[in-house]
Structures are given as C-alpha cells and as structure tokens.
Amino acid sequence: MANPMQLCAVLILASAALLTGELVLLLAALTGVAFSSGIAAWNEKGHLDDRFGPAWREYRSTVRDWIPRWHASADRASGTLYASVTCDPCSAVGPWFARRTSAGLVVAAAENHPSELRRIRYESADGRVVAQGTRAIGCALEHLTLGWAVLGWVMRAPVLASVIALVTDACGGAPRSIPGRMSESPD
C-alpha cells in the first residue's frame, strides 16, 4: 500500500480512542485520514510525479492508498530459498513453500548451492538480502500472502529472531552440514 505509516498512525489513534473513550483521539484519526487523503496526497502526487516520472505512475497504478494487497505482487523482486532435501528437519520446508502460490520465490535444494550450507538460506536476486535459518524462512514468507508476510516480519524482528532461532535449535533445528555442489577440479 502507498500509505503504510499514515495507516498505522490512524489505527493507533483509533485504537487509543477505543481504549480510552477519548473522542478527541478519534477526531485526530479522522483528521489524519482527511489530511493524508487530501492535501498530502495532492502535494505528493505532483512532487513525486515530477521527480520519478513514468516509473512513479506505473508504481501508483498497481498500489492502493490505504488497503494492503492480500497477495504479493507478481512483480515483486525474486529470491531463492535453499532448503535441504536430505536433512530430516529441513526436508519438509522446501515442499511446503513449493505447494503455495508465491510471487518471485524460487525453492531450490541446498545441496545445489555453490557452497556448503549449514542452515536454510534465503538470497534475494539483487544480493541485498541474505538470511539463514528461521530468518530465511521469514524472508520467504514475504513472498506469500499478507498474513504469512506478517509472520515473516515477526520472525525477523531483531530480538524475536534470536529467540525463535534459539528455540528452533533447541528443538532439533540446529545447524547441520549440507555439502554444496562440488566444483570440478582441473585434471
């Protein structure tokens, strides 16, 4: 969606209004919607259109202002999830993702990765995001629906990610050596 910060601010104000019974907070939420939808949208449209041109118009034609998309966009940047097919705990992860409709997610065997992996690994196509273990699963979840993406964000949250990884390791998901493709040696 185009206005995630504005939506969150409005939802926080509306929630606080419901919890406290303060009408002024509800009025502030409604004022935020009116301002963001009116004056700010008008100002941003012209400024961003001048700055980014056709790329901005194309982006805005596919993104709603206030309502998030349930399914990931088909033009979402791609990424690859490397999950082992021979490691018992990991072998179910790849097929689970493969059975779901995803946007831009490639599921590959960890055994086909050029280097030796010790955990499930996610690599974005542009190389900016590389995550391992439960964080990798969190990244891959972002290629599914909004509900799964929210779970993925939680799994990658700074403090929670470490706790989730620790619990996963303690429950049998500790790192294992999965040999990658062997490069051919010159004879």
XYZ file of C-alpha atoms in Angstrom:
187
model
C 0.000 0.000 0.000
C 1.117 3.542 -0.606
C 0.488 4.921 2.892
C 1.673 2.396 5.487
C 2.864 4.997 8.008
C -0.316 7.031 7.738
C -2.461 3.912 8.101
C -0.532 2.797 11.192
C -0.816 6.268 12.764
C -4.574 6.335 12.135
C -5.013 2.807 13.532
C -3.006 3.686 16.652
C -5.069 6.823 17.237
C -8.354 4.978 16.628
C -7.296 2.129 18.936
C -6.280 4.585 21.656
C -9.657 6.313 21.224
C -11.466 2.998 21.707
C -9.364 2.025 24.723
C -9.602 5.372 26.496
C -13.006 6.526 25.292
C -11.493 9.873 24.248
C -13.416 11.384 21.363
C -10.572 13.813 20.611
C -8.315 10.875 19.639
C -10.928 9.607 17.194
C -11.199 13.112 15.734
C -7.398 13.176 15.378
C -7.535 9.848 13.499
C -10.227 11.171 11.148
C -8.258 14.396 10.646
C -5.207 12.293 9.743
C -7.200 10.395 7.118
C -8.603 13.612 5.661
C -5.211 15.329 5.572
C -3.388 12.325 4.097
C -6.080 11.649 1.502
C -6.487 15.285 0.533
C -3.735 17.851 0.933
C -0.795 15.458 1.382
C -1.872 13.203 -1.495
C -2.300 16.176 -3.823
C 1.118 17.603 -2.882
C 2.945 14.262 -3.026
C 1.397 13.281 -6.347
C 2.757 16.305 -8.148
C 6.140 16.241 -6.421
C 6.765 12.511 -6.892
C 5.462 12.529 -10.449
C 7.901 15.332 -11.323
C 10.738 13.550 -9.558
C 10.256 9.964 -10.784
C 8.072 10.310 -13.902
C 6.786 7.158 -15.643
C 8.231 4.790 -13.011
C 6.174 6.550 -10.327
C 2.984 6.480 -12.415
C 3.458 2.763 -13.102
C 4.019 2.053 -9.387
C 0.957 4.061 -8.358
C -1.221 2.277 -10.906
C -0.634 -1.006 -9.059
C -0.646 0.142 -5.419
C -3.690 1.115 -3.371
C -3.514 4.048 -0.950
C -4.912 2.605 2.279
C -5.800 -1.041 1.735
C -2.971 -3.560 1.678
C -2.844 -6.190 -1.034
C -3.512 -9.704 0.296
C -1.239 -11.473 -2.204
C 2.296 -10.400 -3.013
C 2.667 -8.500 -6.265
C 3.628 -10.520 -9.322
C 6.392 -8.002 -9.994
C 7.924 -8.494 -6.538
C 11.683 -8.920 -6.600
C 12.634 -12.557 -6.710
C 14.548 -14.544 -4.159
C 15.712 -18.104 -3.693
C 15.123 -20.290 -0.657
C 17.696 -23.061 -0.347
C 16.308 -25.889 1.785
C 17.928 -29.274 2.095
C 16.171 -32.323 0.683
C 18.342 -34.744 2.681
C 18.228 -33.099 6.125
C 15.278 -34.520 8.075
C 14.004 -31.325 9.782
C 14.636 -29.180 6.693
C 13.312 -31.524 4.031
C 9.687 -30.518 4.664
C 10.342 -26.762 4.319
C 11.041 -26.646 0.576
C 7.968 -28.707 -0.407
C 5.786 -26.617 1.946
C 6.758 -23.442 0.093
C 6.578 -25.156 -3.304
C 2.918 -26.108 -2.667
C 1.948 -22.464 -2.172
C 1.430 -19.760 -4.733
C 4.247 -17.294 -4.312
C 5.426 -14.151 -6.029
C 9.019 -14.378 -7.138
C 10.131 -17.146 -4.788
C 12.302 -19.921 -6.165
C 12.712 -23.012 -3.979
C 15.963 -24.876 -4.551
C 17.769 -27.760 -2.892
C 20.515 -26.642 -0.528
C 22.588 -29.422 -1.982
C 22.671 -27.428 -5.255
C 24.071 -24.279 -3.648
C 27.633 -23.457 -4.760
C 28.907 -23.504 -1.187
C 28.346 -25.702 1.841
C 25.312 -24.607 3.834
C 24.637 -25.271 7.500
C 21.138 -23.795 7.647
C 18.253 -22.983 5.323
C 19.296 -19.932 3.315
C 17.437 -17.135 1.519
C 19.126 -14.970 -1.102
C 17.410 -12.104 -2.887
C 18.054 -11.832 -6.605
C 19.810 -8.494 -6.173
C 22.071 -9.912 -3.450
C 20.976 -7.349 -0.862
C 19.235 -9.810 1.436
C 20.921 -12.960 2.611
C 19.397 -14.670 5.626
C 19.869 -18.043 7.255
C 17.799 -20.319 9.463
C 14.478 -19.034 10.743
C 15.243 -15.566 9.369
C 15.466 -17.143 5.890
C 12.046 -18.701 6.355
C 10.769 -15.278 7.433
C 12.096 -13.744 4.209
C 10.485 -16.474 2.123
C 7.116 -15.974 3.852
C 7.062 -12.418 2.494
C 6.558 -13.902 -0.986
C 3.188 -15.423 0.024
C 0.114 -13.625 1.387
C -0.075 -10.638 3.742
C -0.840 -12.926 6.692
C 2.271 -15.026 6.051
C 4.313 -11.869 5.436
C 3.347 -10.505 8.862
C 4.525 -13.768 10.424
C 7.748 -13.427 8.414
C 8.285 -9.890 9.724
C 7.798 -11.118 13.286
C 10.265 -13.957 12.693
C 12.839 -11.403 11.510
C 12.262 -8.798 14.242
C 15.610 -8.082 15.950
C 15.035 -9.572 19.409
C 12.396 -12.122 18.440
C 14.531 -13.506 15.604
C 17.246 -14.539 18.052
C 14.752 -16.127 20.440
C 12.999 -18.012 17.624
C 16.347 -19.260 16.296
C 17.397 -20.387 19.787
C 14.138 -22.276 20.361
C 14.353 -23.853 16.884
C 17.930 -25.004 17.583
C 16.881 -26.451 20.955
C 14.005 -28.357 19.318
C 16.199 -30.120 16.774
C 16.719 -27.464 14.121
C 20.379 -26.851 14.919
C 22.830 -26.288 12.048
C 23.874 -29.291 10.010
C 26.477 -29.610 7.324
C 24.867 -29.844 3.877
C 27.528 -30.120 1.191
C 27.032 -27.822 -1.786
C 27.883 -28.585 -5.384
C 31.439 -29.625 -5.805
C 33.293 -27.533 -8.296
C 35.079 -29.572 -10.862
C 38.793 -29.591 -10.275
C 41.113 -29.283 -13.247
C 42.921 -32.500 -14.105
